XYZ file of C-alpha atoms in Angstrom:
355
model
C 124.314 151.293 158.093
C 127.353 149.133 158.791
C 130.835 150.563 158.491
C 132.722 149.731 155.282
C 136.002 147.815 155.358
C 139.212 149.790 154.915
C 141.183 148.475 151.950
C 144.895 149.362 151.749
C 146.272 147.567 148.737
C 146.044 143.869 149.563
C 145.336 144.551 153.250
C 141.744 144.593 154.472
C 140.678 145.955 157.847
C 137.043 144.890 158.426
C 136.509 148.005 160.559
C 137.811 151.340 159.139
C 139.346 152.477 162.420
C 143.066 152.970 162.961
C 144.209 153.257 166.577
C 146.626 156.175 166.664
C 150.201 155.643 167.796
C 150.950 157.116 171.226
C 154.427 157.342 172.740
C 156.197 156.918 175.057
C 154.859 153.480 176.003
C 151.142 154.266 175.688
C 150.437 152.201 172.569
C 152.585 149.096 172.448
C 151.684 145.488 171.667
C 148.861 144.953 174.152
C 146.743 147.795 172.780
C 147.721 147.434 169.131
C 147.190 143.678 169.163
C 143.762 144.005 170.774
C 142.582 146.614 168.243
C 143.776 144.533 165.291
C 142.101 141.436 166.762
C 138.784 143.317 166.712
C 139.162 144.170 163.028
C 140.731 147.610 163.182
C 144.362 148.544 162.630
C 146.526 148.537 165.741
C 149.473 150.916 165.868
C 152.624 150.777 167.996
C 154.559 153.980 168.643
C 158.261 153.920 167.751
C 158.914 156.767 170.192
C 161.166 155.204 172.841
C 159.464 151.779 173.073
C 162.526 150.460 174.914
C 162.215 152.759 177.909
C 161.834 149.771 180.234
C 164.859 147.912 178.821
C 167.818 147.619 181.238
C 170.256 149.249 178.802
C 167.960 152.099 177.737
C 170.004 154.852 179.384
C 173.346 153.683 177.976
C 172.276 152.472 174.507
C 168.788 153.785 173.752
C 168.894 152.834 170.069
C 169.642 149.172 170.743
C 167.025 149.085 173.505
C 164.401 150.716 171.293
C 164.998 148.512 168.249
C 164.913 145.374 170.399
C 161.690 146.458 172.102
C 160.058 147.605 168.867
C 160.747 144.269 167.196
C 159.399 142.413 170.239
C 156.198 144.463 170.340
C 155.528 144.137 166.598
C 155.859 140.361 166.787
C 153.842 140.117 169.993
C 151.065 142.314 168.591
C 150.833 140.106 165.517
C 150.361 137.082 167.761
C 147.726 138.815 169.921
C 145.867 140.017 166.829
C 145.611 136.568 165.318
C 146.792 137.830 161.965
C 145.317 141.333 162.120
C 146.933 144.455 160.698
C 149.714 145.997 162.778
C 151.223 149.383 161.988
C 153.980 151.471 163.529
C 153.991 155.241 163.912
C 157.488 156.640 163.321
C 158.081 160.353 163.800
C 160.268 161.932 161.121
C 161.896 163.926 163.911
C 163.409 160.791 165.469
C 167.123 160.212 165.206
C 167.948 156.924 163.439
C 164.701 157.158 161.470
C 166.006 154.785 158.796
C 166.891 152.140 161.379
C 163.358 152.214 162.779
C 161.907 151.774 159.284
C 164.170 148.772 158.678
C 163.200 147.285 162.051
C 159.519 147.511 161.123
C 160.136 145.745 157.834
C 162.310 143.011 159.335
C 159.881 142.395 162.197
C 156.817 141.917 160.005
C 154.849 145.139 160.499
C 152.197 145.719 157.844
C 152.150 149.503 157.761
C 154.272 152.543 158.633
C 152.487 155.770 159.526
C 154.849 158.724 159.618
C 154.531 162.400 160.498
C 156.014 165.045 162.824
C 157.682 166.446 159.723
C 157.512 165.422 156.081
C 158.534 161.780 155.494
C 160.125 162.764 152.203
C 162.569 159.846 152.029
C 160.398 157.107 153.501
C 159.986 155.347 150.117
C 163.768 155.117 149.770
C 164.174 153.501 153.179
C 161.353 151.028 152.494
C 162.453 150.198 148.950
C 161.986 146.588 147.837
C 159.703 145.767 150.781
C 155.969 145.122 150.748
C 155.245 147.275 153.811
C 152.532 149.869 153.266
C 153.456 153.552 153.672
C 151.128 156.183 155.117
C 152.320 159.779 155.511
C 150.531 162.125 157.894
C 149.542 165.484 156.394
C 147.894 168.461 158.046
C 147.209 171.588 155.979
C 146.564 170.874 152.276
C 149.925 172.437 151.422
C 151.767 169.555 153.089
C 149.769 167.010 151.097
C 150.533 168.848 147.872
C 154.269 169.079 148.628
C 154.688 165.506 149.859
C 152.778 163.758 147.097
C 154.684 165.802 144.502
C 158.011 164.802 146.111
C 157.126 161.092 146.137
C 155.894 161.348 142.552
C 159.024 163.123 141.272
C 161.704 161.238 143.201
C 160.203 157.772 143.714
C 157.484 157.539 141.051
C 154.941 156.305 143.543
C 152.043 157.401 145.714
C 151.333 156.532 149.349
C 149.344 153.410 150.113
C 147.294 155.434 152.597
C 147.145 159.098 153.591
C 146.344 160.223 157.146
C 144.943 163.723 157.551
C 145.639 164.998 161.055
C 143.297 167.802 162.040
C 143.828 170.530 164.656
C 141.965 168.706 167.454
C 144.539 165.907 167.653
C 146.640 165.131 170.702
C 150.381 165.375 171.122
C 152.422 167.347 168.617
C 150.406 169.344 166.081
C 151.166 170.508 162.569
C 149.552 173.876 163.258
C 150.395 177.110 165.024
C 148.225 178.073 168.023
C 146.773 180.796 165.803
C 145.815 178.201 163.173
C 144.114 176.094 165.840
C 142.071 179.089 167.042
C 141.092 180.077 163.506
C 140.082 176.562 162.514
C 138.027 176.232 165.691
C 135.780 178.907 164.145
C 136.074 178.017 160.473
C 135.990 174.249 160.826
C 138.286 171.844 158.988
C 135.984 170.177 156.486
C 136.996 172.448 153.614
C 140.639 171.483 154.063
C 139.714 167.777 154.249
C 137.941 168.103 150.896
C 140.917 169.944 149.423
C 143.320 167.196 150.511
C 140.983 164.519 149.142
C 140.990 166.336 145.805
C 144.817 166.435 145.771
C 144.995 162.702 146.497
C 142.386 161.897 143.846
C 144.581 163.598 141.235
C 147.406 161.173 141.986
C 145.002 158.218 142.103
C 144.070 158.996 138.519
C 147.702 159.410 137.458
C 148.801 156.100 138.968
C 145.492 154.279 138.412
C 145.615 153.195 142.038
C 143.261 153.631 144.971
C 144.766 155.702 147.805
C 142.454 155.647 150.839
C 142.447 158.702 153.076
C 141.635 158.556 156.784
C 140.983 161.458 159.117
C 142.467 161.890 162.592
C 141.980 164.513 165.283
C 138.954 164.860 167.533
C 137.133 161.759 166.268
C 135.177 160.596 169.307
C 132.041 158.639 168.382
C 130.110 156.960 165.570
C 128.606 160.287 164.534
C 132.108 161.659 163.910
C 133.078 158.555 161.942
C 129.985 158.850 159.744
C 130.704 162.525 159.153
C 134.208 161.941 157.794
C 133.049 158.990 155.726
C 130.391 161.266 154.223
C 133.110 163.714 153.165
C 134.844 160.954 151.212
C 137.317 159.569 153.736
C 137.792 155.806 153.824
C 138.129 155.646 157.604
C 139.325 157.418 160.727
C 142.226 157.308 163.154
C 141.481 157.552 166.876
C 143.854 157.598 169.827
C 142.460 159.309 172.931
C 139.498 156.979 173.342
C 141.765 153.933 173.396
C 143.738 155.250 176.387
C 140.990 154.339 178.858
C 140.806 150.710 177.773
C 142.059 147.857 179.915
C 144.424 146.806 177.134
C 146.173 150.186 176.794
C 149.842 149.774 177.736
C 149.936 152.855 180.013
C 149.932 152.796 183.808
C 146.416 152.856 185.352
C 147.201 156.254 186.908
C 147.774 157.695 183.446
C 144.376 156.430 182.358
C 142.780 157.894 185.477
C 144.293 161.294 184.662
C 142.269 161.244 181.450
C 139.106 160.362 183.355
C 139.777 163.146 185.860
C 140.465 165.809 183.218
C 138.039 168.681 182.854
C 137.455 170.624 179.649
C 139.428 173.576 180.994
C 142.398 171.301 181.745
C 143.027 170.535 178.069
C 145.555 173.064 176.844
C 147.904 173.943 174.007
C 151.556 174.047 175.046
C 154.943 174.502 173.428
C 156.864 171.257 173.304
C 160.627 171.162 173.902
C 160.932 170.098 170.259
C 159.599 173.507 169.231
C 156.180 172.353 168.052
C 152.798 173.174 169.560
C 151.175 170.290 171.381
C 147.987 169.450 173.266
C 148.155 168.094 176.799
C 146.427 167.957 180.171
C 147.527 170.847 182.360
C 149.129 169.553 185.565
C 151.709 170.683 188.104
C 154.596 169.700 185.846
C 153.398 171.702 182.862
C 152.609 174.812 184.907
C 155.942 174.716 186.743
C 158.149 174.253 183.704
C 156.457 176.930 181.669
C 158.128 179.267 184.182
C 161.378 177.531 185.053
C 163.408 174.784 183.342
C 164.015 171.373 184.802
C 167.619 170.290 185.199
C 168.444 167.808 182.440
C 170.877 165.136 183.603
C 170.844 162.737 180.664
C 170.274 162.811 176.898
C 168.465 159.900 175.254
C 169.317 161.006 171.689
C 165.662 160.818 170.702
C 165.158 163.775 168.380
C 167.210 165.228 165.562
C 166.611 168.841 166.536
C 166.924 169.221 170.280
C 168.993 171.932 171.935
C 169.625 170.591 175.408
C 170.878 173.997 176.580
C 167.630 175.802 175.817
C 164.765 173.328 176.313
C 162.640 173.545 179.502
C 162.753 169.774 180.138
C 163.682 166.492 178.457
C 160.636 165.258 176.569
C 161.687 161.602 176.841
C 161.948 161.880 180.622
C 158.620 163.721 180.843
C 156.767 161.177 178.702
C 158.418 158.191 180.377
C 157.185 159.408 183.744
C 153.697 159.669 182.255
C 153.750 156.066 181.060
C 154.924 155.009 184.522
C 151.965 156.776 186.154
C 153.795 159.759 187.701
C 151.017 161.996 186.509
C 151.889 165.130 188.507
C 155.490 165.103 187.322
C 155.130 164.359 183.625
C 153.811 165.518 180.274
C 150.318 164.128 179.633
C 149.617 164.419 175.907
C 145.934 164.049 174.950
C 143.383 164.886 172.290
C 140.931 167.767 172.581
C 138.092 165.484 173.701
C 139.881 163.726 176.577
C 137.599 165.521 179.052
C 134.592 163.702 177.568
C 135.841 160.312 178.793
C 133.911 159.080 181.821
C 134.737 155.399 182.406
C 137.137 152.577 181.696
C 136.222 150.111 178.991
C 137.758 147.359 176.889
C 138.898 147.471 173.290
C 136.173 144.988 172.367
C 133.389 147.063 173.922
C 134.729 150.309 172.459
C 134.931 148.865 168.957
C 131.417 147.451 169.299
C 130.154 150.879 170.389
C 131.861 152.610 167.457
C 130.399 150.118 164.989
C 126.844 150.445 166.272
C 124.540 152.215 163.841
C 123.291 155.402 165.555
C 120.106 155.335 163.454
C 119.222 151.833 164.596
């Protein structure tokens, strides 16, 4: 059975796969453009995309907006007219400016989480860009859709459910992750789908829902489609592609990771996260790193109490300094065994397993 297209309003992705946004510098225009060219949806991360700009340390906002605009436009060219999205964390300072940059630069879609994107419709008012909030437990879906309904009289164009096996920052406590490992997450997926369907009926509009977090192969894709999802979002598998924007040493760290290396950690931003355990993570769980510069990246960051600067840690990762950086990953990173290309990966994911 072939995979169905993913329809988001007037946008059609021939393959219902969204490549998850990965910052800092892991998913930029090369990866996003290649995924969109193959028929999926390519996503650029708005988390410090300007880290290589010469003025990044003195004016990070200007550097980031310049780089984000460049990468959106470049990805559109690479994709040949494919769908390009941007992942913007609600926790970012200057959130509104990033939304405006996406609109002005021609992005097709904004995916937003790491908090509730309650005011995203206000910032994107009068534009045609599609809006996709990320929700985790059903409660967040219920609260967010009610807020958008009451204050903006609209529903999302797409909803992304992020499950507990995702990489990077998680919308769950470590206790939730452990409990859901036993219980499974399907029941909550069905509950969120039911919440969304209620608003579809009210607005007489289709709102596709995609699932993210631990999706690894075609069997996983088929499973979430069978539950009623319209597609999936995947990030970890795209790291070990030639087109991924990360340093080759970062990609090799994924290939070297063992199952026991994948761990839950507490991020400096106060949220649980999933990463590959390395020397950096072990060291700074015990003693803080001296912070010499603030990049003004997150709204809630207490420089006096955090163990390390997350921008610095993630920038080092993107540059390939894998022993001295934070290596975010999904739960299944240890299952990766070889480098590939975006084309070959998309072909593999589209192949019917019953054929």
